[in-house]
Coordinates of C-alpha atoms in Angstrom, one line a residue:
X20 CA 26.8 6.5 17.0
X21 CA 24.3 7.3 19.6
X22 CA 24.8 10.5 21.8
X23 CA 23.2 11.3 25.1
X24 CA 20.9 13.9 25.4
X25 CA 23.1 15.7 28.0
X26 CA 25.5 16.4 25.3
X27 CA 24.0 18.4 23.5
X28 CA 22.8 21.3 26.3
X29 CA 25.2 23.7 26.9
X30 CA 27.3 24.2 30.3
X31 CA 25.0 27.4 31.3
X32 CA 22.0 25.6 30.5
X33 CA 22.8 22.8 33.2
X34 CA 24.3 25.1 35.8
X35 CA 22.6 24.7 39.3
X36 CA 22.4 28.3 39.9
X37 CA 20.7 29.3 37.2
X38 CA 18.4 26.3 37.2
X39 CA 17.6 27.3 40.8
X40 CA 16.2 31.0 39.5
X41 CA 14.1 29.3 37.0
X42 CA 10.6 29.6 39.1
X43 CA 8.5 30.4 36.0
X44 CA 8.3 29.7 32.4
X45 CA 9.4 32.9 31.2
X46 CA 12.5 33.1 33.7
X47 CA 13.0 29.6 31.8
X48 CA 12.6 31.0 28.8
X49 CA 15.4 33.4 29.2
X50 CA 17.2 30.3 30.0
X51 CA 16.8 28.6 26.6
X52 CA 17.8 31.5 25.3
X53 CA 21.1 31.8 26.5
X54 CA 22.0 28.3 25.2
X55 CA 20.2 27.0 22.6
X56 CA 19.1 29.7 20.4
X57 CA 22.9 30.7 20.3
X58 CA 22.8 28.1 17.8
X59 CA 21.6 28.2 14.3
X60 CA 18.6 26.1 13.4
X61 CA 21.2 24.2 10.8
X62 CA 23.3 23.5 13.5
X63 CA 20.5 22.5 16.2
X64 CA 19.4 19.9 13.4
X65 CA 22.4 18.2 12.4
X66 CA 23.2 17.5 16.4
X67 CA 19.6 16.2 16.6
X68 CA 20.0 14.3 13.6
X69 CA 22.9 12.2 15.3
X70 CA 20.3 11.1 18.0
X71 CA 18.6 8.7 15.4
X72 CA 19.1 5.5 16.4
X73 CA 19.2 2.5 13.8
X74 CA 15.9 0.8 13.8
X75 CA 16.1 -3.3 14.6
X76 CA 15.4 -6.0 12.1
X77 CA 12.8 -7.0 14.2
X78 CA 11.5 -3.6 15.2
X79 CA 9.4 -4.1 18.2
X80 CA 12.3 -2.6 20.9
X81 CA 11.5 0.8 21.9
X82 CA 14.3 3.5 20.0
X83 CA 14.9 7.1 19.5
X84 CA 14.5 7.4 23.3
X85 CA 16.5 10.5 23.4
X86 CA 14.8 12.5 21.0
X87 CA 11.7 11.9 22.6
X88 CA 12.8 13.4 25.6
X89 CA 14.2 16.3 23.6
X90 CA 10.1 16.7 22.7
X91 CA 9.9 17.6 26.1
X92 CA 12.8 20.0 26.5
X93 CA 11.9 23.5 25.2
X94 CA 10.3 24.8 22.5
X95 CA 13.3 25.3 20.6
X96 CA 14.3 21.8 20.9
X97 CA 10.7 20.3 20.2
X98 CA 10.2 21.9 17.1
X99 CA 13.8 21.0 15.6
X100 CA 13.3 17.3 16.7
X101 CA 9.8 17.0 15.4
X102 CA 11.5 18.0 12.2
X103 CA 13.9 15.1 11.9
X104 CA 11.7 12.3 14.1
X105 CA 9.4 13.2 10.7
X106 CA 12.0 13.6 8.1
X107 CA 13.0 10.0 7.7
X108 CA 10.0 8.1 9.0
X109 CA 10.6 3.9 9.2
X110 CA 7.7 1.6 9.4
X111 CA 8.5 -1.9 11.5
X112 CA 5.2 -3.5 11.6
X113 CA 1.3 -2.6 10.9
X114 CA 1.0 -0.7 14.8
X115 CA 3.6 1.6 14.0
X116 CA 1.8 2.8 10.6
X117 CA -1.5 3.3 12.3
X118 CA -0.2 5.3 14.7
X119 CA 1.8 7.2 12.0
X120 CA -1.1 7.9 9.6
X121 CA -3.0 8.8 13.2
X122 CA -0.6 11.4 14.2
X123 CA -0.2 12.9 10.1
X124 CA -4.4 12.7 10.2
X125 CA -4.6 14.6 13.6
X126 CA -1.9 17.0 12.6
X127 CA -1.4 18.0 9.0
X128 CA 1.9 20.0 9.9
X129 CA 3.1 17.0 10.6
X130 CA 2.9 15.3 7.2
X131 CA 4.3 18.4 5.6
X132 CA 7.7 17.2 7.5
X133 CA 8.0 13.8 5.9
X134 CA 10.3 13.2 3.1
X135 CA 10.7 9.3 3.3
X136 CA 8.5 6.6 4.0
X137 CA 10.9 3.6 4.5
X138 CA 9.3 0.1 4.5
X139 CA 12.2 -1.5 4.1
X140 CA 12.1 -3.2 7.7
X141 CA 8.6 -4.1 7.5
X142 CA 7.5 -7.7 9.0
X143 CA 4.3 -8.6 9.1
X144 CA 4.8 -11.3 11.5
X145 CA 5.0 -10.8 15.5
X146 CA 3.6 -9.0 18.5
X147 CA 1.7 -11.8 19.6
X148 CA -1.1 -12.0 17.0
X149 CA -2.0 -14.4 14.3
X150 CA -2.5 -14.1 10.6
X151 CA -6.4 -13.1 11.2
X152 CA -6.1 -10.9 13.8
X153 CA -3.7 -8.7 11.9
X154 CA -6.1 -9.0 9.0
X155 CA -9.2 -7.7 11.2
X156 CA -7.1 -4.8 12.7
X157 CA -6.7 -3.0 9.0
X158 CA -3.8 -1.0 10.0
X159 CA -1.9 -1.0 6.5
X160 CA -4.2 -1.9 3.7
X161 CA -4.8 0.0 0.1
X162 CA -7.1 2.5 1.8
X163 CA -4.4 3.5 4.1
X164 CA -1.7 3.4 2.2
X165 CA -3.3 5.7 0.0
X166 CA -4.5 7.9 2.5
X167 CA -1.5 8.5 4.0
X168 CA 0.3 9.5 0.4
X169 CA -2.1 12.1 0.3
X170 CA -1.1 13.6 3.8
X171 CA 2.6 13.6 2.3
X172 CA 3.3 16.6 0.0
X173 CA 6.6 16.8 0.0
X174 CA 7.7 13.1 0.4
X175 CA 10.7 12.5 -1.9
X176 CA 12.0 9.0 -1.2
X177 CA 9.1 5.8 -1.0
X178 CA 10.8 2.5 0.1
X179 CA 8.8 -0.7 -0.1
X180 CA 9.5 -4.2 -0.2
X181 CA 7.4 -7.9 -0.7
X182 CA 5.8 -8.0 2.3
X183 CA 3.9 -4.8 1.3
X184 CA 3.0 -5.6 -2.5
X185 CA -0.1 -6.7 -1.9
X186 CA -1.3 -3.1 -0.9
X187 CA 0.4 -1.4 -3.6
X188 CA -3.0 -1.3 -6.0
X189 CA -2.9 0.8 -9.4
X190 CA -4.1 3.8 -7.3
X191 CA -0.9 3.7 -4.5
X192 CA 1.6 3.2 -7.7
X193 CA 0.2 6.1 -9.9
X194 CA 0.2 8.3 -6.7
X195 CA 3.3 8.0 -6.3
X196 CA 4.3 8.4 -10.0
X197 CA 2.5 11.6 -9.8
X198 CA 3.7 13.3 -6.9
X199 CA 6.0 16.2 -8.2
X200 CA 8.6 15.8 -5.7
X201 CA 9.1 12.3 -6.0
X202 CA 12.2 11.4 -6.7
X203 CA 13.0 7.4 -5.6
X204 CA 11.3 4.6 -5.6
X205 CA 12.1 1.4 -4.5
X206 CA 10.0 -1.7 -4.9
X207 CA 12.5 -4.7 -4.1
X208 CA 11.2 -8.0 -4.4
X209 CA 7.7 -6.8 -5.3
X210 CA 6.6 -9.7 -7.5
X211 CA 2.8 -11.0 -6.5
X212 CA 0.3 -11.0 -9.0
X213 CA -1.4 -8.0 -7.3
X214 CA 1.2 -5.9 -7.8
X215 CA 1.9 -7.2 -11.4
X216 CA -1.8 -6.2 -12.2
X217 CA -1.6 -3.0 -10.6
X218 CA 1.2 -1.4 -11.8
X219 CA 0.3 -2.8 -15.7
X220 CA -3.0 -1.2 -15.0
X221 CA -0.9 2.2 -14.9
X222 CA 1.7 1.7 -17.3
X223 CA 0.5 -1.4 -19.3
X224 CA -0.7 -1.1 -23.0
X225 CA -4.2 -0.6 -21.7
X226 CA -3.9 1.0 -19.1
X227 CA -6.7 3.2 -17.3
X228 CA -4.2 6.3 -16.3
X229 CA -2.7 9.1 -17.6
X230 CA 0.3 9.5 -16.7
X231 CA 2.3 12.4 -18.2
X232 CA 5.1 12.3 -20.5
X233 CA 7.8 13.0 -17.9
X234 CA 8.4 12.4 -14.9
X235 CA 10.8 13.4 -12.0
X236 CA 12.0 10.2 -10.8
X237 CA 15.4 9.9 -10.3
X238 CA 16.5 7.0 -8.7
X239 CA 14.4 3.7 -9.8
X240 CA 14.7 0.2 -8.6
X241 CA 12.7 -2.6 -9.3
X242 CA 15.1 -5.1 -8.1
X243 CA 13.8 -8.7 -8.6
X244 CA 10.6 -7.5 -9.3
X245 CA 10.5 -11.0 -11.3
X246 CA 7.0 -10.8 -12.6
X247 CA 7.0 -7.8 -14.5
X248 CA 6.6 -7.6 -17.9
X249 CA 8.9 -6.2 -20.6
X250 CA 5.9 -3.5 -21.5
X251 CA 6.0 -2.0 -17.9
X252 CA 9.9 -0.5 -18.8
X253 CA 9.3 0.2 -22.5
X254 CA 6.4 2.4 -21.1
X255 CA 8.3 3.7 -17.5
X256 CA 11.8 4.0 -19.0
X257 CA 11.6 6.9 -21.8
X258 CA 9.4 9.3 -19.2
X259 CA 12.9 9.6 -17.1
X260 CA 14.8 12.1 -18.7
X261 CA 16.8 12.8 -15.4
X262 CA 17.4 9.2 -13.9
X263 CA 20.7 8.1 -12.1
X264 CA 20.2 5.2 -10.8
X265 CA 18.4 2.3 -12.6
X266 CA 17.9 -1.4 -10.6
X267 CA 16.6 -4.3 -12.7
X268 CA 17.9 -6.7 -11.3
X269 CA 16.4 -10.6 -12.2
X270 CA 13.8 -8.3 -14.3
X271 CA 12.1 -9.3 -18.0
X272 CA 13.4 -5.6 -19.3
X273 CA 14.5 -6.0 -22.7
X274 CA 17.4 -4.2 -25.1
X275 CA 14.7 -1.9 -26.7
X276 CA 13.1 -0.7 -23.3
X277 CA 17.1 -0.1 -22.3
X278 CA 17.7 2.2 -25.0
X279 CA 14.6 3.7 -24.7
X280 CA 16.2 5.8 -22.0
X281 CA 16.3 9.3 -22.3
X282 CA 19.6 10.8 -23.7
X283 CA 19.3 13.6 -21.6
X284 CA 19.4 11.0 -18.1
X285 CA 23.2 10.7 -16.5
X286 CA 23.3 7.0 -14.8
X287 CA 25.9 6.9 -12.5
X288 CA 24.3 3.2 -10.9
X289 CA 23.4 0.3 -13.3
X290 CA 22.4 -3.2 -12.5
X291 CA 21.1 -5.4 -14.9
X292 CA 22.2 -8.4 -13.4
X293 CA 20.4 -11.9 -14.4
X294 CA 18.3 -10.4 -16.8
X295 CA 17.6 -13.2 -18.9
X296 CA 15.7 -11.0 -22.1
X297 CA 18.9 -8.8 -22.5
X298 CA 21.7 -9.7 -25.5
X299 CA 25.3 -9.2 -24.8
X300 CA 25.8 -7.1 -28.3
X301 CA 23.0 -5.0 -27.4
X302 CA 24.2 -3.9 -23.8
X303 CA 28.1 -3.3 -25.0
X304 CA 26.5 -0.9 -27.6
X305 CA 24.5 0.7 -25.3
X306 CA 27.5 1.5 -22.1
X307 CA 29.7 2.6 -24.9
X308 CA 27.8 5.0 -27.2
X309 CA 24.7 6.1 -25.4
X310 CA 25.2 9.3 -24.0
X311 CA 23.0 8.5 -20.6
X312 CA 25.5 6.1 -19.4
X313 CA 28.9 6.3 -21.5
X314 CA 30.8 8.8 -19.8
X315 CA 29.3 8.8 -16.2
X316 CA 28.9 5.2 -15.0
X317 CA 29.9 4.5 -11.3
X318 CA 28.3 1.4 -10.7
X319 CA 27.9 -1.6 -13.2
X320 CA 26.8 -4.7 -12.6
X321 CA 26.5 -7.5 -15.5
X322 CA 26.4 -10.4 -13.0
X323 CA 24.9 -13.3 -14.9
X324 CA 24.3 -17.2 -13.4
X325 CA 25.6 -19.4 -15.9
X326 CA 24.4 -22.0 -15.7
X327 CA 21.6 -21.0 -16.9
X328 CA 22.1 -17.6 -19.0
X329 CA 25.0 -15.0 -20.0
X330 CA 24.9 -11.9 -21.4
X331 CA 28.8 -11.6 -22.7
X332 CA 30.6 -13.8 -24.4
X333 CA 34.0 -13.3 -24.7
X334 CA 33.9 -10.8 -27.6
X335 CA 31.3 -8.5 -25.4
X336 CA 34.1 -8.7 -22.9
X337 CA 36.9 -7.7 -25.1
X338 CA 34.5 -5.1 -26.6
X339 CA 33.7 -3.3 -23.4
X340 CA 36.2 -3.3 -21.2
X341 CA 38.4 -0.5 -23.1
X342 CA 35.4 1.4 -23.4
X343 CA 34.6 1.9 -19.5
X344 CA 35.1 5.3 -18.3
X345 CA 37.2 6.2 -15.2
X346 CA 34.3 7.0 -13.3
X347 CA 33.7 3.7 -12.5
X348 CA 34.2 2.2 -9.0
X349 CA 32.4 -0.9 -9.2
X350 CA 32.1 -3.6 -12.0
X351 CA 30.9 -7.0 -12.0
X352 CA 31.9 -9.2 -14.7
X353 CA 30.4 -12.7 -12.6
X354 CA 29.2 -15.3 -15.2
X355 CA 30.9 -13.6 -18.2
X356 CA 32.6 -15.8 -20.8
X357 CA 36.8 -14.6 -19.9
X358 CA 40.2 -16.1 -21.0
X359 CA 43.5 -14.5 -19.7
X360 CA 43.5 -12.5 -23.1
X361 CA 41.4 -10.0 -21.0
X362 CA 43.7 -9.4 -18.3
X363 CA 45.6 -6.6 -20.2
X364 CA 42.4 -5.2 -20.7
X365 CA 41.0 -5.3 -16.8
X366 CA 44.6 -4.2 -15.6
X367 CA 44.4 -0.1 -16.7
X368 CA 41.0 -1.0 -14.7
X369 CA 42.0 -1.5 -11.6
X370 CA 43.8 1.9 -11.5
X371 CA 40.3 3.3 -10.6
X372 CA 38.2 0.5 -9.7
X373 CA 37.8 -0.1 -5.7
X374 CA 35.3 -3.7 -6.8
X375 CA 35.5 -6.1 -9.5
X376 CA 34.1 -9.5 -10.3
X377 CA 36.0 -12.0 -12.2
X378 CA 33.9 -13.7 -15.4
X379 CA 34.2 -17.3 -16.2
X380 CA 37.3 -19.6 -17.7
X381 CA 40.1 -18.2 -15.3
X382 CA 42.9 -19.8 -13.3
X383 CA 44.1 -17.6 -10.1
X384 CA 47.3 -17.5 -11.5
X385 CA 45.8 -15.8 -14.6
X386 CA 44.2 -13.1 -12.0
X387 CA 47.3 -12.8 -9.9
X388 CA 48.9 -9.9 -12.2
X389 CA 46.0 -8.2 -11.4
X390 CA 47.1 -7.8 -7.6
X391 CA 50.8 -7.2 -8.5
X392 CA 53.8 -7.3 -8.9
X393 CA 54.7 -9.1 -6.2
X394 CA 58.6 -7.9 -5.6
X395 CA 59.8 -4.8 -4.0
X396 CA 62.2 -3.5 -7.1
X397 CA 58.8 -3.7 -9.2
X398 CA 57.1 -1.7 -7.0
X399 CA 59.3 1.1 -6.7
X400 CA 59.6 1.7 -10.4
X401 CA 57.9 4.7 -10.8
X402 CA 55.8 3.7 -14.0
X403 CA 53.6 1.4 -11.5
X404 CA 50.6 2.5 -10.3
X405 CA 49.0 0.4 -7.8
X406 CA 45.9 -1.1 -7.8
X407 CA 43.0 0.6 -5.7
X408 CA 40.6 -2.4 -5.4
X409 CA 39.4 -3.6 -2.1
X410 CA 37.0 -6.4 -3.2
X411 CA 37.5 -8.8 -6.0
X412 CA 34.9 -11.4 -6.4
X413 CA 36.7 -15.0 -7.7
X414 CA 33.5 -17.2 -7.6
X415 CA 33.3 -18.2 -10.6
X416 CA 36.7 -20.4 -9.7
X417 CA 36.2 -24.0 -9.9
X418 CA 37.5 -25.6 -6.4
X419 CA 40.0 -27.0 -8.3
X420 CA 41.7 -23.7 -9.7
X421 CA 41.6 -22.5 -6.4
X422 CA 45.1 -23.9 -5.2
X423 CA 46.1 -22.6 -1.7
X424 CA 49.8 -22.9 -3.1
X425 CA 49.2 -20.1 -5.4
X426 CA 46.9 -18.1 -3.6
X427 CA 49.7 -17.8 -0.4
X428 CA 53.0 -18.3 -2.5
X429 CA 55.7 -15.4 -2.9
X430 CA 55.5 -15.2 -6.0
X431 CA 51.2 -15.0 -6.6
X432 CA 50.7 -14.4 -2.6
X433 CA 47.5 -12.0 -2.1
X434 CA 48.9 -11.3 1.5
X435 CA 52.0 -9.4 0.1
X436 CA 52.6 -5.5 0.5
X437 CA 51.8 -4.7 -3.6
X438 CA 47.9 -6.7 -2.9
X439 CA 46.8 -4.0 -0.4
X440 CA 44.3 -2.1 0.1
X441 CA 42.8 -5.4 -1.3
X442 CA 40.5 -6.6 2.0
X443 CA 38.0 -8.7 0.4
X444 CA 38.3 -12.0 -2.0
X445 CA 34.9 -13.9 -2.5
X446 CA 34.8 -17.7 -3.7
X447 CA 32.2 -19.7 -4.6
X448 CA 30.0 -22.2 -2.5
X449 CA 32.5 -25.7 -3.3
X450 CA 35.3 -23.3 -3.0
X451 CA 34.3 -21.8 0.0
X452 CA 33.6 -25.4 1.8
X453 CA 37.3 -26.3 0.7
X454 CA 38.9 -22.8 2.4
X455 CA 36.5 -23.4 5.7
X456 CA 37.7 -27.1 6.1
X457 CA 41.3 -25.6 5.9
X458 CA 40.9 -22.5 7.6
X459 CA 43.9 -23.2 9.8
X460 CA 46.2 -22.8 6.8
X461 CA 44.6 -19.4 5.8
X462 CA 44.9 -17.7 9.3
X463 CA 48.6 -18.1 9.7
X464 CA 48.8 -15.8 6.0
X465 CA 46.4 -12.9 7.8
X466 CA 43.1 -14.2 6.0
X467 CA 39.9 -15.5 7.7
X468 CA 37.4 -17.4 5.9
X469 CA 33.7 -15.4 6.6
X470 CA 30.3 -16.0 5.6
X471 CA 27.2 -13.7 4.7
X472 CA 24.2 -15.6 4.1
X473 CA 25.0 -17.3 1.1
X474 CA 28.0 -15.8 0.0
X475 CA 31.6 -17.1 1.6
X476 CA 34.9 -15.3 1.4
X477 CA 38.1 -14.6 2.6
X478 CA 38.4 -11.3 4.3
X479 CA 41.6 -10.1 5.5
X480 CA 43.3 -9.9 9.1
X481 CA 44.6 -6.6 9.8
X482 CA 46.4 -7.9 12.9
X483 CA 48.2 -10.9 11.4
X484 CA 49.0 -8.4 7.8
X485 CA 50.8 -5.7 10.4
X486 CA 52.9 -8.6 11.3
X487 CA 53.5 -9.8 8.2
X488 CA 54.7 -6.7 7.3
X489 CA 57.2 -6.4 9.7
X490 CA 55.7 -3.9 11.8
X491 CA 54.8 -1.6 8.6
X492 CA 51.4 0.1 10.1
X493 CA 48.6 -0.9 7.5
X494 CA 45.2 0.9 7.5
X495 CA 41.9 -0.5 6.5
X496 CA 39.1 2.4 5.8
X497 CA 35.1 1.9 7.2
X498 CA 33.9 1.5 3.6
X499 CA 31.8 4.1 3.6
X500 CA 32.2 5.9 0.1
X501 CA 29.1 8.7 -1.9
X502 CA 29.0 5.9 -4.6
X503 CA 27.5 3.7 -1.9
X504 CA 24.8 6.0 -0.6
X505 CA 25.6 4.6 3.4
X506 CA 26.4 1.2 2.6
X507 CA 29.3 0.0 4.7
X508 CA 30.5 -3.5 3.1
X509 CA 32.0 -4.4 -0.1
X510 CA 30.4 -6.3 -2.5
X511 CA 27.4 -4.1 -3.3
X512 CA 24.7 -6.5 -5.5
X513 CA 21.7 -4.0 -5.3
X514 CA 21.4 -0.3 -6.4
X515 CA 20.6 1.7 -3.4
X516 CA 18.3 4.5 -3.8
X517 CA 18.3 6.5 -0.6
X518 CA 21.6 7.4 1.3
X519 CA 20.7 5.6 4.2
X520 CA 22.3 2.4 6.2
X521 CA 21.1 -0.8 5.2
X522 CA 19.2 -2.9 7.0
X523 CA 16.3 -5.4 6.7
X524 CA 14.9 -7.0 3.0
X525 CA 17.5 -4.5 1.3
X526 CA 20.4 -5.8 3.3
X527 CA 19.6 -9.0 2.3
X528 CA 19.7 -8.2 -1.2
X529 CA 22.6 -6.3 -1.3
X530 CA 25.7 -8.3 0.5
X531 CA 24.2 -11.9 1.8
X532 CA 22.3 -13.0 -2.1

């Protein structure tokens, strides 16, 4: 939420008759103090702090408009806003870094302040030039890049994307593995062959670098960084003795690079969807006995496309599910070989889970006890505990064992009282063409059929539920929950590594793939 500038001086401060004394600097002075320093600098910050604006996909617009007139307020104020315009600092295009690094360069204080570089929302394409002219200008290449890590001492959190993996040479990636307060790195979607050769050149079999035996990296993710090979992790993993979040997504990492993890790490976020070179015996083994994962998991996703690869069959499933702790919040069985067998299993589940996706081999009526019981008596018998989910992904449901009877029927109904706080049910892309040619039978139940890239799904209609519940007032929360480090929406398919709202590349990643 965006706050006006006004807001945050004090009454005194904007007072006419004292305004009208101030005729010098120090009168002025004397001013300042009498508003702003009666604030603590902790207190100063976090009010500046909720003057950030969210930067645009696009990122050309003009932004943090107020805090650039706070710059110009008093010294106070200038020194407090430097501190978070610098904290956090967002890179849009190739102008915006050059005149970064050219502020750090002139102004080393400056550089002391940052502690991320997010280029997250980076395009490389726009104001007004073509492909060569943004090649002559040499705003973000390897020298700069590099040149600007080295005006960074204290930068903990180094965001990139695809459309900077060209520059990210063998020099840029051990930088930033040896920078001792480093502690998450994110290189989503990083898969040219320049980056491939670069980072094997610092963690490859024969590689040029020594890198030490440990390192302080915390919060890793290599998210469809599909051309990676399996000796990058089987080198990276074992030197992260205190990682808690691990992204590898669509990744060649293998079962012995997996358990080459450090006992001593404490993963609360795991995604190892679509990796191909994993076994499903291997992985149950390692959630339920390895001490980096077994009793601390918030996060798992084992999301598998199969039509061409799965990781568990149905003995994996019946394996692992009663060895999931009660820390865990998210689970995504997608692509999983399932029978109704496991449904006894996934119910004690969804006492703690707020999202779960549904494996193969399943009828919605088979799912159905997952969202009850359905009747009034039932749920007033003090042995039930509802369920706490509020995203169930169905998408591996055929069209055809999708039938609108059951999914709106007393007796199965996903709109009834017992189904709540349920808000999101995602279908796949036939089914999702089947509910969007019969939308007009959903709304009347309090469900609208929405789409997110290329994901489709029926989210619920608070308005049309009230009603349906005779007047019974119904809440539905923001989302926001610690697990999802400032993610708003459910159905979470990338680990994020800096508490921060998503935007750009990583929003794609995460809820519209």
């Amino acid at each position: 939420m965006q706050i006006a500038v006004s807001e945050i001086w004090s009454k005194p401060f904007n007072d006419p008759r004292i305004l009208s004394k101030c005729s010098t600097w120090e009168s002025s002075t004397k001013m300042e103090t009498m508003s702003v320093v009666k604030f603590s600098d902790q207190s100063i910050g976090n009010i500046i702090d909720q003057l950030v604006t969210d930067i645009l996909p696009i990122g050309f617009q003009s932004r943090n408009i107020d805090l650039m007139s706070l710059l110009l307020t008093s010294r106070v104020l200038h020194s407090a806003t430097l501190a978070t315009l610098y904290s956090q600092v967002t890179i849009s295009h190739s102008k915006a870094f050059h005149k970064f690094i050219t502020h750090v360069a002139a102004h080393p204080a400056l550089g002391i302040m940052v502690r991320r570089l997010d280029f997250s929302h980076f395009n490389p394409i726009g104001l007004g030039m073509t492909g060569r002219e943004r090649a002559e200008t040499q705003n973000l290449t390897v020298q700069t890049l590099l040149q600007c890590l080295k005006l960074l001492p204290n930068l903990q959190e180094f965001l990139a994307q695809e459309h900077i993996d060209g520059d990210l040479s063998s020099d840029v990636i051990w930088t930033l593995f040896q920078m001792p307060r480093v502690q998450a790195l994110d290189f989503c979607t990083c898969s040219s062959t320049l980056f491939r050769d670069a980072i094997m050149n610092v963690f490859g079999n024969t590689c040029s670098f020594q890198l030490p035996q440990v390192l302080p990296i915390t919060r890793l993710s290599f998210h469809s960084c599909t051309i990676l090979p399996s000796a990058i992790f089987e080198s990276l993993l074992p030197r992260l003795p205190n990682l808690t979040h691990l992204d590898v997504t669509h990744t060649r990492i293998t079962d012995d690079a997996l358990t080459s993890i450090p006992r001593t790490a404490r993963l609360t976020h795991l995604n190892l969807s679509k990796c191909c070179s994993l076994s499903g015996d291997k992985v149950v083994k390692f959630l339920g006995t390895h001490p980096a994962v077994k009793d601390t998991i918030v996060y798992l996703n084992l999301l598998m496309d199969a039509k061409s690869h799965k990781i568990l069959n149905a003995v994996d499933v019946t394996t692992l599910l009663p060895t999931l702790p009660s820390t865990l919040r998210s689970l995504n069985l997608k692509g999983s070989e399932m029978s109704r067998n496991h449904i006894p299993l996934l119910l004690p589940l969804t006492k703690h889970l707020e999202e779960l996706g549904i494996g193969r081999n399943l009828l919605y009526e088979d799912i159905s006890p997952l969202l009850g019981p359905f009747s009034d008596e039932a749920m007033d018998n003090p042995s039930w505990i509802p369920h706490t989910l509020h995203y169930l992904d169905i998408s591996d449901l055929e069209p055809d064992q999708l039938d609108l009877g059951l999914l709106f029927r007393s007796k199965t109904s996903i709109l009834e009282r017992g189904t709540m706080p349920l808000e999101i049910i995602e279908v796949g892309e036939k089914a999702f063409k089947k509910l969007k040619d019969r939308e007009h039978v959903c709304k009347p139940f309090g469900w609208v059929v929405k789409e997110a890239g290329r994901r489709g799904m029926l989210a619920r209609d608070i308005v049309k539920t009230n009603t349906k519940l005779a007047g019974e007032e119904v809440q539905i929360d923001d989302g926001c929950r610690s697990w999802k480090m400032g993610a708003t929406y459910w159905g979470m398919r990338k680990v994020p590594v800096a508490r921060a709202e998503v935007c750009g590349m990583y929003e794609l990643c995460m809820f519209k793939q």
